[in-house]
Backbone as CSV, one residue per row, in Angstrom:
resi,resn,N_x,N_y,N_z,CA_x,CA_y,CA_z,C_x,C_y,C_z
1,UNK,54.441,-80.061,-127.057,54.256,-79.510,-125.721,53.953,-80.642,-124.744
2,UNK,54.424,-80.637,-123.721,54.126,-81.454,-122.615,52.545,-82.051,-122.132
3,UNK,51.861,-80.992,-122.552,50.226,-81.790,-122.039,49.420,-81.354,-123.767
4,UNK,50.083,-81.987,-124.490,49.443,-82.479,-125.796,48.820,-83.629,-125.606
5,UNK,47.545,-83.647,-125.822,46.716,-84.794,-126.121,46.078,-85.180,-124.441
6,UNK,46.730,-84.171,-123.484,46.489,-84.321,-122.140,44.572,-83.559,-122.721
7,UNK,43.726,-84.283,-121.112,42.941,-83.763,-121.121,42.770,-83.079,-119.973
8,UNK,41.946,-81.652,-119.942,42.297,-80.808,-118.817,40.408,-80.269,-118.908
9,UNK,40.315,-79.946,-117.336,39.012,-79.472,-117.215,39.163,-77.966,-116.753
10,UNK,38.284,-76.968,-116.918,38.484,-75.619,-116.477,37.340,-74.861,-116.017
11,UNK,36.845,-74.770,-114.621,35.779,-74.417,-114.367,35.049,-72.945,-115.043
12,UNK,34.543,-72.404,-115.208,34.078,-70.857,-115.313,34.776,-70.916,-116.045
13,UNK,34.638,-71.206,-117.288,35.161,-70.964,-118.490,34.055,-70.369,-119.660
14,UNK,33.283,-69.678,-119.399,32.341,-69.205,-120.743,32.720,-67.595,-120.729
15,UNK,33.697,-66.827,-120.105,34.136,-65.248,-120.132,35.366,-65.053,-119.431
16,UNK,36.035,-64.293,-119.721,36.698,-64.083,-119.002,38.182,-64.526,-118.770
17,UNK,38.673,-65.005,-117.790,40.078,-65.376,-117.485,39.672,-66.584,-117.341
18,UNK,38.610,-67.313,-117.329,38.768,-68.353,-117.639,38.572,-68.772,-118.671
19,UNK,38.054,-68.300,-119.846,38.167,-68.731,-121.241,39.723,-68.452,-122.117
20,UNK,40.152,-67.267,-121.472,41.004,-66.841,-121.518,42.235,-68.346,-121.519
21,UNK,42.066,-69.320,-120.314,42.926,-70.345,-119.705,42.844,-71.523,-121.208
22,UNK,41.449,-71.788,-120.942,40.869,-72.539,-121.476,41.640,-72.671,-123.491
23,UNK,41.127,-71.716,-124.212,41.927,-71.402,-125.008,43.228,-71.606,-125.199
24,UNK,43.805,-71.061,-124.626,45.479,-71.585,-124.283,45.528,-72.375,-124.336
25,UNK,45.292,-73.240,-123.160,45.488,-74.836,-122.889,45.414,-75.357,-124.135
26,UNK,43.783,-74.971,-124.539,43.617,-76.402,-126.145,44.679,-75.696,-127.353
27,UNK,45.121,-74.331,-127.408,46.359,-74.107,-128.412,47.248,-74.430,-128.149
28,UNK,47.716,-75.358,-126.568,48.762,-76.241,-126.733,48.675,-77.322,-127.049
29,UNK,47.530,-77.489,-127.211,46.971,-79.189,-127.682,46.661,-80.111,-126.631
30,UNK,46.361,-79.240,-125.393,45.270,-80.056,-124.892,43.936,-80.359,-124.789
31,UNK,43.135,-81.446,-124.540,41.583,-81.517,-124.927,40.823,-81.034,-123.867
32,UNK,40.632,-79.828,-124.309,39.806,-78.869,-123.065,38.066,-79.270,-122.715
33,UNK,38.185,-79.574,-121.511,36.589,-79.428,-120.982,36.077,-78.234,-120.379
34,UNK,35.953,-77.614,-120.824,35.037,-76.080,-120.501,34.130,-75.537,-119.874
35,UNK,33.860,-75.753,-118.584,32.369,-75.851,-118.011,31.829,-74.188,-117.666
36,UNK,30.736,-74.299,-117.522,30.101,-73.040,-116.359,28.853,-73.541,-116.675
37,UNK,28.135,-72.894,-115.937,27.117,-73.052,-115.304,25.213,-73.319,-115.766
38,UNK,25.713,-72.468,-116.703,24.240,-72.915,-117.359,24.573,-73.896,-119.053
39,UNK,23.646,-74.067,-119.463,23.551,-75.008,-121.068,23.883,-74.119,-121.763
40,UNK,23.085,-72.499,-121.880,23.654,-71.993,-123.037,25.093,-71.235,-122.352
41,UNK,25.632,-71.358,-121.440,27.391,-70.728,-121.761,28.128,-72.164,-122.080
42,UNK,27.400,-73.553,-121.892,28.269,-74.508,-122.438,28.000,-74.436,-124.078
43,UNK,27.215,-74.455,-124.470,26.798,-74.673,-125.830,27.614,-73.682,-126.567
44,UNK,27.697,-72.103,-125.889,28.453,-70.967,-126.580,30.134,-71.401,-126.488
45,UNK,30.282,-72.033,-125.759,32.154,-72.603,-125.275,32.110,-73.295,-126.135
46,UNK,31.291,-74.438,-126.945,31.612,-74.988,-127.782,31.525,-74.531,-129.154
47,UNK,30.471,-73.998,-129.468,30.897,-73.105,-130.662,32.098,-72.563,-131.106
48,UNK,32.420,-71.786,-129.663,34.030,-70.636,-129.868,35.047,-71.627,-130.047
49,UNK,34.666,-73.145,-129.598,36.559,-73.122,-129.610,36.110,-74.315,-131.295
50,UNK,34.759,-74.584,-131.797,34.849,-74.940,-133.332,35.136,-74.437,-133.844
51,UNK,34.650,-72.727,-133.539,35.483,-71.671,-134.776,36.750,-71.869,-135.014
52,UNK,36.870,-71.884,-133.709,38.770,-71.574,-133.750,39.783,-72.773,-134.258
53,UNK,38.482,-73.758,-134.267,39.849,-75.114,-134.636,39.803,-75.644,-133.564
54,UNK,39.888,-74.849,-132.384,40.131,-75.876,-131.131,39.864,-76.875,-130.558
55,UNK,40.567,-77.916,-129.902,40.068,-79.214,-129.402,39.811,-78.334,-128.030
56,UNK,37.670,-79.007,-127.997,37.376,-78.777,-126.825,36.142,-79.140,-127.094
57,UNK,34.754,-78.802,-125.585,33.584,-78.655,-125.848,33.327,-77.973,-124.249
58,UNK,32.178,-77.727,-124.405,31.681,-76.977,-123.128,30.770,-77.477,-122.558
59,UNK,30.805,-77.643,-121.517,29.941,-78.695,-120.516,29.585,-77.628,-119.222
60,UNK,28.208,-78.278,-119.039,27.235,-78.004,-117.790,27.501,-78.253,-116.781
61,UNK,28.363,-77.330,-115.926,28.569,-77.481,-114.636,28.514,-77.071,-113.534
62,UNK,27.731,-77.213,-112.299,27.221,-76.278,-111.278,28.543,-76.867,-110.396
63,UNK,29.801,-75.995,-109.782,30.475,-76.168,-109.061,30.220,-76.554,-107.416
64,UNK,28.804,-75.494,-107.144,28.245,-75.881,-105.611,27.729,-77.083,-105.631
65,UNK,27.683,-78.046,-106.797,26.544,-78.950,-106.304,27.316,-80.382,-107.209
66,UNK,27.703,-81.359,-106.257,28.189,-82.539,-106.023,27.320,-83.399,-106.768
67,UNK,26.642,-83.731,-107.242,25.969,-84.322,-108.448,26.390,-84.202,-110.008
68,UNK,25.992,-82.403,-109.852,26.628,-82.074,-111.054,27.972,-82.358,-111.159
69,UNK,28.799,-81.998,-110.413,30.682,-82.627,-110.644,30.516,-83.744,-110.903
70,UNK,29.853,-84.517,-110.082,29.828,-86.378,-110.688,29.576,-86.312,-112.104
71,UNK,28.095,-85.425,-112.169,27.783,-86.430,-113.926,28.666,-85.307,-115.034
72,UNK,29.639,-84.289,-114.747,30.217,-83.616,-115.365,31.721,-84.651,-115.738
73,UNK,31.849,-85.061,-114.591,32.911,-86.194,-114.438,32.785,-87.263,-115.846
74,UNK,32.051,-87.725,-115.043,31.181,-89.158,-116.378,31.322,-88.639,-117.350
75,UNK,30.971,-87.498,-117.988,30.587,-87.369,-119.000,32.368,-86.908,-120.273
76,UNK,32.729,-86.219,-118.835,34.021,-86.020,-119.855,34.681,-86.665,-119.755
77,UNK,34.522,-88.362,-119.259,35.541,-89.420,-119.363,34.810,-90.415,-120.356
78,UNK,33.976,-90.268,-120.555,33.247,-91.151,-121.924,33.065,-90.658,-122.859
79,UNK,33.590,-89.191,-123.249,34.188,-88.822,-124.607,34.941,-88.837,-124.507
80,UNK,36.026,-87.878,-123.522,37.640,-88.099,-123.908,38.299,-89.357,-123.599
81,UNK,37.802,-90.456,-122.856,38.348,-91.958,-122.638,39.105,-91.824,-121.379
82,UNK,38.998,-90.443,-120.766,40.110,-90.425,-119.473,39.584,-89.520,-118.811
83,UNK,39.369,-89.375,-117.429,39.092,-88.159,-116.304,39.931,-87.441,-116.560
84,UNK,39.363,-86.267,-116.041,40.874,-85.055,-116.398,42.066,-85.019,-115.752
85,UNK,42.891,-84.454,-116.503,44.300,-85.069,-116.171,44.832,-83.769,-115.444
86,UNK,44.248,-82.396,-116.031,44.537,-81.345,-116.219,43.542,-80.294,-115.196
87,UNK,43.292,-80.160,-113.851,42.186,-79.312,-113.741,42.210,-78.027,-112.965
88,UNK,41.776,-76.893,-113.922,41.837,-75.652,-112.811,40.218,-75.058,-112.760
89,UNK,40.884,-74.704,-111.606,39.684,-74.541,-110.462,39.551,-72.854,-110.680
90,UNK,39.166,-72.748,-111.239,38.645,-71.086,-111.891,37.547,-70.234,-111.208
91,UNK,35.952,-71.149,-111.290,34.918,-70.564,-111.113,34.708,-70.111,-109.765
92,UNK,34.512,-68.871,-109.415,33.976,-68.001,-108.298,32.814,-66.976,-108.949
93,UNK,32.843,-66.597,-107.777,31.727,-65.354,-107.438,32.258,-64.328,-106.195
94,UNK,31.482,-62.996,-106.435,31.194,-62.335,-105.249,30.117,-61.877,-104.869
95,UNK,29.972,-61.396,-103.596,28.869,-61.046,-102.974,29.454,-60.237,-101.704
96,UNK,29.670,-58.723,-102.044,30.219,-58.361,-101.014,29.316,-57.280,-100.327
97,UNK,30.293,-57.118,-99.057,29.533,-56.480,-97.986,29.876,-56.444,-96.867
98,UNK,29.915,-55.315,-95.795,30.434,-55.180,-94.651,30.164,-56.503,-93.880
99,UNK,31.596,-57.095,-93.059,30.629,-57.977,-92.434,29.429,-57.842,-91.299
100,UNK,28.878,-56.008,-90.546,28.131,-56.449,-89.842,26.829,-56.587,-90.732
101,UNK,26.885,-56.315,-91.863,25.513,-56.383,-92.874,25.626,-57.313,-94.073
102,UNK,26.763,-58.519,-93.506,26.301,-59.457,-94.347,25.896,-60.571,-94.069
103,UNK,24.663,-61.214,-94.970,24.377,-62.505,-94.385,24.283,-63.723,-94.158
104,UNK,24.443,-64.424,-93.337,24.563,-65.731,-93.902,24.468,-66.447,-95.380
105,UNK,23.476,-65.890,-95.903,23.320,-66.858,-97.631,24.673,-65.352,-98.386
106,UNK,24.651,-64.749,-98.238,25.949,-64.150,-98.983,27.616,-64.809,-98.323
107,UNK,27.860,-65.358,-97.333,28.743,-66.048,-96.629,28.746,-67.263,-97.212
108,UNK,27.524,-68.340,-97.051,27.265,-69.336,-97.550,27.797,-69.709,-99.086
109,UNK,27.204,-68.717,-99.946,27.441,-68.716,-101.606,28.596,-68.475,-101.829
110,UNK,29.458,-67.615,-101.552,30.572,-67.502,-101.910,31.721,-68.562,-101.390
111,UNK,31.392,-69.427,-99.845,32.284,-69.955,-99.565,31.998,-71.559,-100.306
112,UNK,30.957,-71.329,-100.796,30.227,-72.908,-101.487,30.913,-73.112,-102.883
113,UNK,31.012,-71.716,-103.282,31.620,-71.539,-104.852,32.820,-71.745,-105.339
114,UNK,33.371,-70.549,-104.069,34.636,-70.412,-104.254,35.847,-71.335,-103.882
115,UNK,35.050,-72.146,-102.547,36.165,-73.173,-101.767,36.128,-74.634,-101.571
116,UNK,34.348,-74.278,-101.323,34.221,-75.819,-101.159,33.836,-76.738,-102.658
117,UNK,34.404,-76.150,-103.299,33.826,-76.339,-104.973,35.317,-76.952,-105.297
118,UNK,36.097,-76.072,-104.878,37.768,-76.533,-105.305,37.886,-78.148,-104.421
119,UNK,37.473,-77.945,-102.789,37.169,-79.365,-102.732,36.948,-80.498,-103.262
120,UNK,35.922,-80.177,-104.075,35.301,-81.474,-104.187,35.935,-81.733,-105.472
121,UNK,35.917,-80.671,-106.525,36.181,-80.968,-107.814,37.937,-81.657,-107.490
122,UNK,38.708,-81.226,-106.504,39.842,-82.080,-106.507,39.605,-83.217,-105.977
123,UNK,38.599,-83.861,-104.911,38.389,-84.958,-104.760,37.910,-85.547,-106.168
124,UNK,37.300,-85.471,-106.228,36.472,-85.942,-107.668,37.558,-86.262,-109.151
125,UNK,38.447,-85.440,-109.101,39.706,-86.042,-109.920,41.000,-86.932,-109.811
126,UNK,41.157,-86.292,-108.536,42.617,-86.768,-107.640,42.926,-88.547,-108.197
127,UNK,41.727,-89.213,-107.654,42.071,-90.573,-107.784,42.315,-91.271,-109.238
128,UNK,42.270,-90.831,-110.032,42.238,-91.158,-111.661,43.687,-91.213,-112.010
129,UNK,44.051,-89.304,-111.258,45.427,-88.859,-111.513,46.659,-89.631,-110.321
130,UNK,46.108,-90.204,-109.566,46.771,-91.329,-109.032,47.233,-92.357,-109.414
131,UNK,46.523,-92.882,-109.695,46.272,-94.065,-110.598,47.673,-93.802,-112.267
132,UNK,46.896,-92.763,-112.172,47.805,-92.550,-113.800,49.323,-91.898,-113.233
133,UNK,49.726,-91.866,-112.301,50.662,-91.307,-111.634,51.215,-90.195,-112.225
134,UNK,49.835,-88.943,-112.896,50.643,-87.604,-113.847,49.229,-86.873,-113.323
135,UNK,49.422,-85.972,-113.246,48.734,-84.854,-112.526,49.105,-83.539,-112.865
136,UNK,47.872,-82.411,-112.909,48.312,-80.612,-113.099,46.953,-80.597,-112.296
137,UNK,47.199,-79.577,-111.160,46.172,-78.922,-110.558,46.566,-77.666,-110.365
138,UNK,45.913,-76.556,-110.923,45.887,-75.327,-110.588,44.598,-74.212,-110.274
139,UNK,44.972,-74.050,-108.963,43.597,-73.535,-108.329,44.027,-71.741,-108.356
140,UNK,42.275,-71.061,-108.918,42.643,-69.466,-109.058,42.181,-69.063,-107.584
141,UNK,43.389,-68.387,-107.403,42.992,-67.432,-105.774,43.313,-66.527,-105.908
142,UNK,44.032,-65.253,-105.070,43.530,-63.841,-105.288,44.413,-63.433,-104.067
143,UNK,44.420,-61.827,-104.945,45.853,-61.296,-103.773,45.051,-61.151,-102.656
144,UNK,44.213,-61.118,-102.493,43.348,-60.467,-101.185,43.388,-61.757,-100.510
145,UNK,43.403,-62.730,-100.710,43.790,-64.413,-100.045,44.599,-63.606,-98.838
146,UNK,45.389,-63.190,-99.462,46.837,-63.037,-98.452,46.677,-61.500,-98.414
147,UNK,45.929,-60.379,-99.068,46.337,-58.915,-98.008,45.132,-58.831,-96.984
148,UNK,43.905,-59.597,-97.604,42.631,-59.228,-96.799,42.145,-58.142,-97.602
149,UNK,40.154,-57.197,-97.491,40.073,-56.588,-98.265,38.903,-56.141,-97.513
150,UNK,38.473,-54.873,-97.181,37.300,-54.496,-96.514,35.943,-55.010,-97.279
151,UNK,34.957,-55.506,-97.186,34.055,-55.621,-97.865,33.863,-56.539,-98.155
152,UNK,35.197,-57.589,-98.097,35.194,-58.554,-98.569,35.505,-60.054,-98.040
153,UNK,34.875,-59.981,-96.229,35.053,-61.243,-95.603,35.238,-62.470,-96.074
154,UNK,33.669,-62.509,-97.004,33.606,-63.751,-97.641,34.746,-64.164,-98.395
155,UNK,34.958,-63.143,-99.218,35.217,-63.528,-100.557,37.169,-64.207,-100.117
156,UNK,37.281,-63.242,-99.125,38.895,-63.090,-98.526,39.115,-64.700,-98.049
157,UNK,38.361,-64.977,-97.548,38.398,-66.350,-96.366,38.469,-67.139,-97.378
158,UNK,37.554,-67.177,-98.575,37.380,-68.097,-99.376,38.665,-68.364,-100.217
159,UNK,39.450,-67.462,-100.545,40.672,-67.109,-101.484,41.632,-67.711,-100.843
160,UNK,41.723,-67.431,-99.444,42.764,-67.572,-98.016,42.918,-69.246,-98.128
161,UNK,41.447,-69.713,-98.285,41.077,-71.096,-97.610,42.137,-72.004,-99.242
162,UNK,41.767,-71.151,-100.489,42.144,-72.431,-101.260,43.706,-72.076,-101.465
163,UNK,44.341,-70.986,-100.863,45.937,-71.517,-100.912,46.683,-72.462,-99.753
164,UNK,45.689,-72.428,-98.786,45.928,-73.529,-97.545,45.521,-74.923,-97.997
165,UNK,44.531,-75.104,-98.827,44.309,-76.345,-99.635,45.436,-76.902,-100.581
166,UNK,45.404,-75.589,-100.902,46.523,-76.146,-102.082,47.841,-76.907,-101.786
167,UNK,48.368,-75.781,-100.470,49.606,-76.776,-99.958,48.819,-78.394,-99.540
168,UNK,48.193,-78.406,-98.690,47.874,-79.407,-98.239,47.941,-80.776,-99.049
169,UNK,47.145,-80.422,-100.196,46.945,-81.493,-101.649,48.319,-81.983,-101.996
170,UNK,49.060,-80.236,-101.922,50.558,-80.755,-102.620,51.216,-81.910,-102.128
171,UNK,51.556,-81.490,-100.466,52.223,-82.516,-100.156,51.425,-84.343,-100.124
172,UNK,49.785,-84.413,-100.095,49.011,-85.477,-99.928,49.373,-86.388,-101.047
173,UNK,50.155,-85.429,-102.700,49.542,-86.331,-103.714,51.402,-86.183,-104.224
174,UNK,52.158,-85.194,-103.900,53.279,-85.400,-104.429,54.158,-86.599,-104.809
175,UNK,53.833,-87.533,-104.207,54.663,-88.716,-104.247,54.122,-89.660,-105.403
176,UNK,53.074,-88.968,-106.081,52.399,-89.571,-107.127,52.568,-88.953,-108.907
177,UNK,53.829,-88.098,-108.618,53.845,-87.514,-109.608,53.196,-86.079,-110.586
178,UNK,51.895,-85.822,-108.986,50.899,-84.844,-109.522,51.727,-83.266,-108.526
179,UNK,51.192,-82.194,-109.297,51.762,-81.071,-108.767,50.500,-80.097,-108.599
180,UNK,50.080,-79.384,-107.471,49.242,-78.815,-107.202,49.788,-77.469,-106.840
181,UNK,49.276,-76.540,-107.381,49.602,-74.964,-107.055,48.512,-74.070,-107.736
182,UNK,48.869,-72.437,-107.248,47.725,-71.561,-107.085,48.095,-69.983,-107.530
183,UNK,47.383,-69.410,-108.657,47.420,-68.698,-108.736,46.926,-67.497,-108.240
184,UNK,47.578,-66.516,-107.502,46.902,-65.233,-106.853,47.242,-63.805,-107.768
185,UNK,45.360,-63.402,-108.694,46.173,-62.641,-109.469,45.880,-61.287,-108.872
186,UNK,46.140,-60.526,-109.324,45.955,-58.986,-108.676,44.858,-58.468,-109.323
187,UNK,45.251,-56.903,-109.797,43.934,-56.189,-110.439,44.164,-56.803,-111.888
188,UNK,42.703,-57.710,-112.469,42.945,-58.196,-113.227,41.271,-57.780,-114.396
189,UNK,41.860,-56.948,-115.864,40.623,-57.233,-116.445,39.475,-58.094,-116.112
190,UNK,38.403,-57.683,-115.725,37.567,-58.741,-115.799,35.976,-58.383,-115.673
191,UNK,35.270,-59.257,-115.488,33.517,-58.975,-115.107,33.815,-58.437,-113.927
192,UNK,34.493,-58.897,-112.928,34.089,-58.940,-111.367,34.785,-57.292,-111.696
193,UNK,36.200,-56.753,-112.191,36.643,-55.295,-111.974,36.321,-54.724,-112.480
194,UNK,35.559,-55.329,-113.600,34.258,-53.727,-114.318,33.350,-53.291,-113.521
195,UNK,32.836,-53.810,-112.571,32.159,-52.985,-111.214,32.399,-52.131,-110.791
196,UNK,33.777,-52.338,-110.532,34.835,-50.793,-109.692,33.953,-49.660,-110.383
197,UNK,34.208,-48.687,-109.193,33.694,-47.562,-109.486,35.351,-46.692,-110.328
198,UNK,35.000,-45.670,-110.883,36.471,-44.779,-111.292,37.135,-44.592,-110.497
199,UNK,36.949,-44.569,-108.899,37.386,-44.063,-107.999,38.390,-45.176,-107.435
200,UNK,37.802,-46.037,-107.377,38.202,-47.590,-107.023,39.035,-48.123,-107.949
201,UNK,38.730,-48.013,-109.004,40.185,-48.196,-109.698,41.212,-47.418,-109.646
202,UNK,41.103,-46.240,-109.804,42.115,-45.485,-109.643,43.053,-45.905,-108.029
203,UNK,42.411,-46.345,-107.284,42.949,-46.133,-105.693,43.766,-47.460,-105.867
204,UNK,43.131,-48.383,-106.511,44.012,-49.861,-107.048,45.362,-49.582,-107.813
205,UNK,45.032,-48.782,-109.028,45.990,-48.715,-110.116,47.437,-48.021,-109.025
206,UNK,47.160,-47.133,-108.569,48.352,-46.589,-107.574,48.773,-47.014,-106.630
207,UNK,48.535,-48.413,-106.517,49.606,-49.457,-105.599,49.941,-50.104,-106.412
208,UNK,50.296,-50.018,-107.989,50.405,-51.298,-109.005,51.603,-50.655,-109.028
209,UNK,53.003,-51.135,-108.987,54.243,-50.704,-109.599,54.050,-50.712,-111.205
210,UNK,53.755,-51.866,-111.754,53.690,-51.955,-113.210,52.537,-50.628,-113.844
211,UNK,51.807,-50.016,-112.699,51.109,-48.814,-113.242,49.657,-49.578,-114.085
212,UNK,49.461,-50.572,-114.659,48.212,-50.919,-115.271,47.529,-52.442,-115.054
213,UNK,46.504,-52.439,-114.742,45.947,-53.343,-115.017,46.480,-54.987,-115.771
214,UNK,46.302,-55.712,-114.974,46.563,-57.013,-115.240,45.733,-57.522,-117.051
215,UNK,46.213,-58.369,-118.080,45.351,-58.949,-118.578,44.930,-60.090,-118.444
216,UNK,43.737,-60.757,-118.143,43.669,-62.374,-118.328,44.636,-63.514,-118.970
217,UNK,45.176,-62.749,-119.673,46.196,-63.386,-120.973,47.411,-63.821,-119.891
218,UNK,47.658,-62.687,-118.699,48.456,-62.662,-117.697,48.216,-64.053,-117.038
219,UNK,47.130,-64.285,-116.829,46.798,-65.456,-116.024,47.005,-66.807,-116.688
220,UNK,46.382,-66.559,-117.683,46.843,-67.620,-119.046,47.584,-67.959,-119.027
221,UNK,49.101,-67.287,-119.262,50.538,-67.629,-119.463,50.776,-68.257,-117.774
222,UNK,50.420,-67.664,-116.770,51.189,-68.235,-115.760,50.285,-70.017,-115.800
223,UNK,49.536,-70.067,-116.117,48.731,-71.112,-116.251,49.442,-72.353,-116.800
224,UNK,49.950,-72.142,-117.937,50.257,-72.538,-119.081,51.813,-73.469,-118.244
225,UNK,52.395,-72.238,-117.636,53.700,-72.380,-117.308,54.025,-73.916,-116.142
226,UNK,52.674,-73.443,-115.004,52.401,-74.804,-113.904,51.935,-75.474,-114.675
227,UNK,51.880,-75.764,-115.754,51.030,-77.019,-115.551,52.234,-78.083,-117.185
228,UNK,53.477,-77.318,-117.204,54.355,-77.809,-118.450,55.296,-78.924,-117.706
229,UNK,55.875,-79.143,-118.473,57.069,-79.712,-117.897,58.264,-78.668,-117.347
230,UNK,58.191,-77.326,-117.508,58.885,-76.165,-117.027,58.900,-76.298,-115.342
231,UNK,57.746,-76.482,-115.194,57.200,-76.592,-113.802,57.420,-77.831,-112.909
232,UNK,58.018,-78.772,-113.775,57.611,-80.389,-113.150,58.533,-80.471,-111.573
233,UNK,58.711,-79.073,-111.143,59.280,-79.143,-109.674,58.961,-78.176,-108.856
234,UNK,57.766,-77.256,-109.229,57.009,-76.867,-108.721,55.808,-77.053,-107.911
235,UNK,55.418,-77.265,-107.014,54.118,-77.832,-106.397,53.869,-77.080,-104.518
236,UNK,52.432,-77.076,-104.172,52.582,-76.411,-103.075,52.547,-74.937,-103.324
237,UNK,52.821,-74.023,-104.489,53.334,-72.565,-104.237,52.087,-71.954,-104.794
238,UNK,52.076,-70.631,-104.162,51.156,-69.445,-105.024,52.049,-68.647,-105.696
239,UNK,51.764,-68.608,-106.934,52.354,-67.684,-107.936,51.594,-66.148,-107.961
240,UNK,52.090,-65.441,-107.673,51.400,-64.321,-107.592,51.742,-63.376,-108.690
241,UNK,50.354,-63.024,-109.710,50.826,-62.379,-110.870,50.076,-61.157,-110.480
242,UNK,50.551,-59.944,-110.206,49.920,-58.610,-109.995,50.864,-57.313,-110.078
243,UNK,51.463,-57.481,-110.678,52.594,-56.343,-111.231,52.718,-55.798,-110.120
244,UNK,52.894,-55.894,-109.118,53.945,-55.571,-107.941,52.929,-55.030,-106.972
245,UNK,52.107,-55.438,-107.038,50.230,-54.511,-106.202,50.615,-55.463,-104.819
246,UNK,51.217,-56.370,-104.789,51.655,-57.585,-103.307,53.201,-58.250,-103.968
247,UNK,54.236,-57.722,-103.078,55.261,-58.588,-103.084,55.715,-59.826,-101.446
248,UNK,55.557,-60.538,-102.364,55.388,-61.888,-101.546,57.279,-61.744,-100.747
């Protein structure tokens, strides 16, 4: 496979669609760095992927906070011998709420998490993958990026903000061999859509042409796909995986 022996980092990787990524990646044989947020979901990321055989480990990483990316940095270039080659930008949050009753620190957190996190963590790699003139960046965003979503100012702006990044990067770093793009998935299994009320899903599921629910696995594969040599002329785009809930 094309990013065998590549090393790739994956934010919010201890549940979910991002372990979901994570997995994949190292069953193609790349050397996965696994982060989220506290010690014990790194410590549990590393366990899961010993069971499994997998090349990986799970590392401590607070996305809002620019220290931690540094010594997360360091650390997975003095085991694996190389900054990541490979990095998606996974980890979010929500915090929703009308905007006249939401407040600043719910605005703040989500846009710290969700956007300015993809920031930095692409500053924080970019120059390595320069240097090495081979690059995969894939940042997770969300259909609501592009339909908008009541309730969900923050979370919308924040989604909005990293497919406008994404082009931006594309064209900044293209000439270097690196390819930057973004996944926007729809209604997708997860922590954040086990909230939905019955009602709320149901009102989702009946704009889905495909009729059901997304799986993470969904996200996985499109994952898998940007970041191969399948892709090596892809860059700049949002891939939108949501069984027909937004046709682009």
């Amino acid at each position: 496979m094309s990013i065998k022996g590549k090393v790739a980092l994956v934010t919010g990787a201890y549940r979910g669609i991002g372990l979901v990524i994570a997995e994949e990646l190292a069953r193609q044989g790349a050397k996965v760095a696994s982060s989220d947020i506290s010690p014990e979901f790194a410590e549990a990321i590393s366990e899961r992927f010993q069971e499994q055989g997998l090349s990986g480990h799970g590392f401590c990483l607070d996305v809002g906070n620019q220290e931690s990316i540094d010594n997360a940095i360091a650390e997975i270039t003095k085991i694996y011998g190389v900054a990541p080659q490979i990095l998606i930008n996974n980890a979010g949050i929500t915090r929703d709420n009308l905007l006249m009753r939401m407040s600043d620190a719910e605005w703040d957190m989500v846009i710290n998490t969700n956007l300015t996190s993809v920031f930095r963590l692409t500053r924080s790699c970019i120059r390595s993958m320069m240097k090495e003139r081979w690059g995969k960046i894939v940042n997770i965003a969300s259909v609501v990026g592009v339909t908008g979503n009541a309730g969900q100012v923050n979370y919308t702006a924040a989604k909005a903000g990293v497919i406008a990044l994404t082009k931006s990067v594309a064209k900044e770093v293209g000439s270097r061999n690196i390819t930057v793009n973004a996944i926007a998935p729809g209604f997708i299994e997860s922590a954040m859509t086990q909230k939905l009320t019955d009602e709320q899903r149901e009102k989702y599921l009946a704009n889905i042409p495909l009729a059901r629910a997304g799986k993470p696995e969904d996200i996985a594969n499109a994952v898998s796909f940007l970041v191969s040599d399948a892709a090596s002329y892809i860059t700049g785009t949002t891939l939108h995986v949501n069984g027909g809930m937004y046709m682009n």
